[in-house]
């Protein structure tokens, strides 16, 4: 992905553009009933400081996600708060051996209040997601690369 300039990378961070939709079982159920599958375009900050991937609750509500469990997380000020976790699918472009490839990836994502996020993005991709991929951060060039495993 391209953040713009080296300054943009510092100010805005590396942001992945993708789409979130419900998890596979929920998608199959919607399709079986002949209903449309909701999809929401999202800007997700690549956040190696977060152990958990999170998205705004407004996105969770649009997708009609149902919590599967909850977990305590700590904000940057070390204040704990409880988040519900949801099963979803994330569509993202990855660099592959033969060029760019759109992958649909299952993800467990926490719902967070809008006040926690900056206006430029709707959530974060944390280490729970990033541990499966290779991230090349080139701050001096204002670029980053998220590669799928070989």
XYZ file of C-alpha atoms in Angstrom:
150
model
C 0.000 0.000 0.000
C 1.022 3.594 -0.433
C 0.552 6.071 2.382
C 1.805 8.955 0.219
C 4.971 10.619 1.438
C 7.278 9.692 4.300
C 5.523 12.471 6.273
C 2.097 10.948 5.500
C 3.330 7.597 6.789
C 4.248 9.249 10.108
C 1.033 11.283 10.398
C -1.495 8.739 9.108
C 0.375 5.440 9.364
C 0.166 2.477 7.014
C -3.521 1.960 6.208
C -4.926 -1.111 4.424
C -7.979 -0.582 2.231
C -10.366 -3.499 2.252
C -13.916 -4.693 2.701
C -15.452 -6.412 5.694
C -18.369 -8.806 5.425
C -19.883 -11.390 7.751
C -18.105 -14.688 8.388
C -18.464 -17.592 5.944
C -21.296 -19.442 7.764
C -23.342 -16.228 7.983
C -22.684 -15.404 4.304
C -23.788 -18.902 3.259
C -26.950 -18.551 5.362
C -27.774 -15.144 3.801
C -27.182 -16.509 0.291
C -29.327 -19.581 1.015
C -32.182 -17.263 2.034
C -31.653 -15.148 -1.112
C -30.625 -12.079 0.889
C -27.903 -9.597 0.001
C -24.569 -9.992 1.769
C -23.613 -6.691 3.438
C -20.098 -5.406 2.692
C -18.459 -2.325 4.179
C -15.387 -0.607 2.712
C -12.889 0.017 5.511
C -9.576 1.749 6.065
C -7.681 -0.260 8.690
C -4.525 1.044 10.338
C -1.703 -1.523 10.437
C -1.018 -1.461 14.187
C 1.789 -3.678 15.482
C 1.179 -2.174 18.942
C -2.283 -3.719 19.174
C -2.576 -7.419 20.015
C -6.149 -7.439 18.687
C -7.755 -6.317 15.422
C -10.626 -3.886 15.999
C -13.307 -2.132 13.957
C -15.841 0.574 14.786
C -19.122 -0.655 16.246
C -21.017 1.158 13.486
C -19.414 -1.250 10.970
C -20.336 -4.224 13.181
C -23.972 -3.049 13.241
C -24.161 -2.517 9.449
C -22.864 -6.065 8.930
C -25.297 -7.503 11.476
C -22.523 -9.367 13.304
C -23.317 -11.329 16.477
C -20.679 -11.494 19.242
C -18.964 -14.849 19.754
C -17.166 -13.880 23.005
C -15.704 -10.857 24.781
C -12.222 -9.892 25.920
C -10.606 -7.205 28.052
C -8.215 -4.909 26.184
C -6.131 -1.996 27.361
C -6.239 1.413 25.724
C -3.032 3.362 25.147
C -3.631 5.058 28.531
C -3.656 1.546 30.101
C -7.376 1.803 30.953
C -9.087 -1.587 30.496
C -12.297 -1.917 28.516
C -14.293 -4.920 27.352
C -14.790 -5.557 23.646
C -17.058 -8.090 22.005
C -15.395 -10.232 19.352
C -17.075 -11.088 16.054
C -16.434 -13.557 13.224
C -16.059 -11.762 9.894
C -14.359 -11.972 6.511
C -11.829 -9.387 5.356
C -11.168 -8.853 1.650
C -7.712 -7.347 1.097
C -5.221 -7.003 -1.755
C -1.968 -8.863 -1.093
C 1.260 -9.117 -3.007
C 1.648 -12.666 -4.344
C 4.288 -14.394 -6.482
C 2.402 -13.548 -9.709
C 1.288 -10.005 -8.741
C -1.499 -8.541 -6.649
C -4.272 -10.844 -5.519
C -7.576 -10.183 -3.722
C -7.865 -12.582 -0.801
C -10.859 -13.232 1.423
C -9.485 -13.935 4.861
C -11.429 -15.069 7.932
C -10.872 -12.713 10.855
C -11.982 -12.463 14.456
C -12.378 -8.755 15.083
C -13.311 -6.720 18.127
C -15.906 -3.965 18.084
C -14.789 -0.622 19.465
C -16.512 2.700 20.081
C -15.947 5.393 17.452
C -14.207 7.615 20.002
C -11.244 5.207 20.096
C -10.401 5.595 16.394
C -9.168 8.495 14.296
C -11.381 9.822 11.532
C -9.099 8.497 8.768
C -9.705 4.833 9.555
C -12.462 2.589 10.831
C -10.239 0.238 12.809
C -6.896 -1.482 13.210
C -5.264 -4.695 12.040
C -3.391 -5.975 15.094
C -0.811 -8.648 15.715
C -3.504 -11.359 15.872
C -4.008 -10.803 12.120
C -0.512 -9.643 11.122
C 1.214 -12.738 12.573
C 0.067 -14.677 9.495
C 1.666 -12.269 6.985
C 4.875 -10.503 6.102
C 4.876 -6.728 6.591
C 7.549 -4.568 4.951
C 7.408 -0.995 6.248
C 9.398 1.527 4.181
C 8.821 4.770 6.033
C 11.414 6.732 4.055
C 9.503 5.915 0.841
C 6.022 6.347 2.325
C 5.112 2.740 1.409
C 4.414 -0.589 3.012
C 3.868 -4.071 1.659
C 1.669 -6.794 3.125
C 2.575 -10.187 1.668
C 0.618 -13.415 1.862
C 2.512 -16.474 3.090
C 4.140 -18.648 0.442
